[in-house]
Amino acid sequence: MQFEPWIVERVKARQGVLHPYDTLDAATTAFVVVDLQKYYTQPGFQGECAPARGIFDNVNKLAAAMRARGGKVVWIKTNADGADQFWSHHHRHMLTPERSARRLLELSASHEGFEMPDTLDVQENDLTVVKRCYSALAPGASELDAVLKAHGIRTVLIGGTVTNVCCESTARDAMMLDYATIMVDDALAAVTPYEHEHSLNNWMLFFGDVLTVDEVAERLR
């Protein structure tokens, strides 16, 4: 991603360089792929982000590179069973009754929307973590932090959809928990290019790094 000169100037003023990580230790790095379930990626589902289908090849490419170098791949899935209770404000006030009911149905564990598309290369030795709200690292949202710590992970690569909601929320909390955190530009998708770019611009200014799949792969050791 090409950043505007003023962003580059401010980032360099803050941390001295635009991209702070010359190398990435694969053994302590995880590629965390957020919400590429059918509900968020396939036609006919309420949460469809159509551009997300366009990142599948890049996600598979980076996942393969991580496995080849001894890194971890973690697939994050949202489950809405009981969300009308544990996330009641969101369901009662931020969604219409019709949209709330449909989300509860299509993100239930027994619904097709909870499943991963066949075109994603999810392998047996990958890790899967189920979350309950936007950020997988919010208190009580999932076991992601424990899983990462159990595997000695110190660097988190974020991919998936949508860039400016669940991906950014998870990434921000990862940074706050002291993980080195990188948003992977071409392994992320938002509903519109503007939302994607705005999210990554703000992320770069204050929270962490932004790299492409190829730039990450070049740094993996």
XYZ file of C-alpha atoms in Angstrom:
221
model
C 0.000 0.000 0.000
C 1.276 3.456 -0.942
C 0.890 5.961 1.855
C 0.499 9.701 1.382
C 3.694 11.692 2.058
C 2.236 13.262 5.190
C 1.555 9.818 6.660
C 5.078 8.646 5.844
C 6.511 11.794 7.412
C 4.545 11.393 10.635
C 5.297 7.685 10.988
C 9.015 8.252 10.443
C 8.988 11.115 12.924
C 7.416 8.837 15.521
C 9.414 5.640 15.080
C 12.369 6.563 12.864
C 11.487 4.281 9.938
C 8.368 3.539 7.938
C 8.484 -0.240 8.456
C 10.031 -1.275 11.794
C 10.481 -5.024 11.214
C 13.336 -6.049 8.892
C 12.817 -9.735 9.662
C 10.047 -11.819 11.201
C 10.764 -14.929 13.252
C 8.287 -17.433 11.809
C 8.436 -19.607 14.921
C 6.972 -16.799 17.021
C 4.614 -15.412 14.372
C 0.965 -16.234 13.696
C -1.162 -15.355 10.685
C -4.568 -14.620 12.214
C -7.290 -14.785 9.564
C -10.512 -13.157 10.689
C -14.071 -14.033 9.647
C -13.692 -15.484 6.168
C -16.735 -17.642 6.837
C -19.472 -18.041 4.264
C -21.622 -15.525 6.167
C -19.108 -12.769 5.440
C -17.878 -13.833 2.014
C -20.550 -15.620 -0.009
C -23.528 -14.284 -2.010
C -26.915 -14.570 -0.340
C -25.725 -14.097 3.232
C -26.567 -10.927 5.142
C -22.949 -10.147 6.061
C -21.498 -10.600 2.561
C -18.421 -8.509 1.801
C -18.030 -9.310 -1.895
C -14.426 -8.022 -2.174
C -13.370 -10.615 0.405
C -13.589 -13.363 -2.205
C -10.835 -11.551 -4.079
C -8.296 -12.054 -1.265
C -8.662 -15.833 -0.935
C -5.636 -16.578 -3.134
C -3.461 -14.158 -1.165
C -4.634 -15.591 2.152
C -3.851 -19.115 0.953
C -0.434 -17.956 -0.302
C 0.564 -16.392 3.015
C -0.829 -19.325 4.991
C 1.330 -21.688 2.921
C 4.404 -19.512 3.484
C 3.767 -19.481 7.224
C 3.450 -23.268 7.411
C 6.561 -23.794 5.279
C 8.643 -21.681 7.663
C 7.230 -23.081 10.877
C 4.737 -20.333 11.701
C 1.147 -20.710 12.845
C -2.073 -20.089 10.938
C -5.104 -19.246 13.068
C -8.601 -19.089 11.565
C -11.025 -16.910 13.525
C -14.738 -17.665 13.221
C -17.634 -15.666 14.644
C -20.460 -17.538 16.356
C -23.658 -15.713 17.278
C -25.342 -18.396 19.393
C -26.703 -16.520 22.416
C -25.555 -13.136 21.104
C -28.978 -11.631 21.714
C -28.099 -12.053 25.410
C -24.311 -11.585 25.741
C -24.242 -8.818 23.093
C -27.743 -7.531 23.699
C -27.060 -3.838 23.062
C -25.727 -4.555 19.583
C -28.647 -6.788 18.710
C -31.371 -4.621 20.216
C -30.203 -1.131 19.281
C -27.695 -1.355 16.423
C -29.582 -3.807 14.229
C -33.157 -3.822 13.047
C -35.167 -6.753 14.453
C -35.034 -8.397 11.036
C -31.261 -8.028 10.715
C -30.722 -9.182 14.290
C -32.752 -12.342 13.734
C -30.960 -13.093 10.494
C -27.507 -12.610 12.048
C -28.408 -14.937 14.913
C -29.563 -17.547 12.416
C -26.830 -17.335 9.783
C -23.958 -17.201 12.296
C -25.254 -20.049 14.457
C -22.907 -23.024 14.740
C -25.388 -25.271 12.919
C -25.870 -22.954 9.922
C -23.951 -23.027 6.648
C -22.968 -19.405 7.198
C -20.692 -20.450 10.065
C -18.666 -22.697 7.742
C -15.505 -21.811 5.833
C -15.597 -21.751 2.006
C -14.010 -24.750 0.304
C -11.666 -22.467 -1.673
C -9.810 -21.480 1.500
C -6.901 -23.772 2.303
C -7.741 -24.606 5.914
C -5.481 -27.460 6.986
C -5.681 -29.963 9.818
C -2.691 -28.592 11.703
C -3.968 -25.004 11.579
C -5.623 -23.550 14.655
C -9.260 -22.424 14.828
C -10.603 -19.996 17.424
C -14.268 -19.040 17.775
C -15.105 -15.480 18.861
C -18.274 -13.792 20.079
C -17.873 -10.140 19.037
C -15.844 -7.884 16.746
C -12.469 -8.242 18.440
C -11.195 -11.747 19.112
C -9.069 -10.235 21.887
C -11.739 -8.285 23.758
C -12.287 -9.564 27.317
C -14.341 -12.759 27.165
C -14.549 -12.732 23.377
C -12.442 -15.820 22.673
C -9.447 -17.898 23.735
C -7.165 -16.283 21.146
C -4.782 -14.620 23.594
C -4.308 -17.875 25.510
C -3.792 -19.815 22.281
C -1.175 -17.366 21.016
C 0.686 -17.376 24.315
C 0.594 -21.189 24.488
C 2.403 -21.313 21.145
C 4.961 -18.645 22.050
C 3.591 -16.116 19.570
C 4.923 -12.570 19.789
C 4.073 -11.242 16.317
C 0.572 -11.232 14.834
C -0.256 -10.836 11.147
C -3.877 -9.866 10.538
C -5.863 -10.839 7.432
C -9.527 -11.434 6.655
C -12.643 -9.287 6.591
C -13.758 -6.671 7.125
C -10.635 -4.541 7.390
C -12.160 -1.702 9.387
C -14.291 -3.707 11.822
C -13.343 -7.160 13.123
C -9.844 -7.130 11.641
C -8.912 -3.701 12.928
C -10.596 -4.325 16.286
C -8.644 -7.538 16.792
C -5.424 -5.904 15.596
C -5.790 -2.935 17.944
C -6.314 -5.196 20.927
C -3.320 -7.314 19.873
C -1.159 -4.185 19.863
C -2.528 -3.172 23.278
C -1.595 -6.627 24.583
C 2.001 -5.997 23.416
C 2.060 -8.195 20.321
C 3.965 -6.791 17.356
C 1.032 -6.441 14.982
C 0.970 -6.138 11.201
C -2.070 -5.620 9.006
C -1.554 -7.462 5.701
C -2.916 -5.099 3.053
C -3.728 -7.540 0.239
C -4.962 -10.246 2.605
C -7.653 -7.900 3.949
C -10.936 -6.733 2.451
C -13.593 -4.143 3.289
C -16.926 -3.361 1.662
C -15.433 -0.340 -0.128
C -11.842 0.632 -1.040
C -12.271 3.858 0.947
C -13.023 1.992 4.174
C -10.060 -0.328 3.633
C -7.615 2.490 2.939
C -8.910 4.751 5.706
C -8.548 1.930 8.232
C -4.976 1.127 7.191
C -3.965 4.797 7.120
C -5.126 5.276 10.685
C -3.594 1.978 11.746
C -0.224 2.973 10.292
C -0.283 6.347 12.032
C -0.796 5.026 15.545
C -0.850 1.261 16.010
C 1.437 -0.898 13.876
C 2.779 -1.789 10.470
C 1.132 -2.475 7.111
C 2.771 -4.890 4.668
C 1.720 -6.922 1.640
C 1.744 -10.711 1.479
C 4.982 -10.652 -0.525
C 6.619 -8.192 1.889
C 5.727 -10.436 4.818
C 7.032 -13.535 3.031
C 10.331 -11.775 2.267
C 10.827 -11.020 5.960
C 9.965 -14.476 7.341
C 12.918 -16.378 8.737
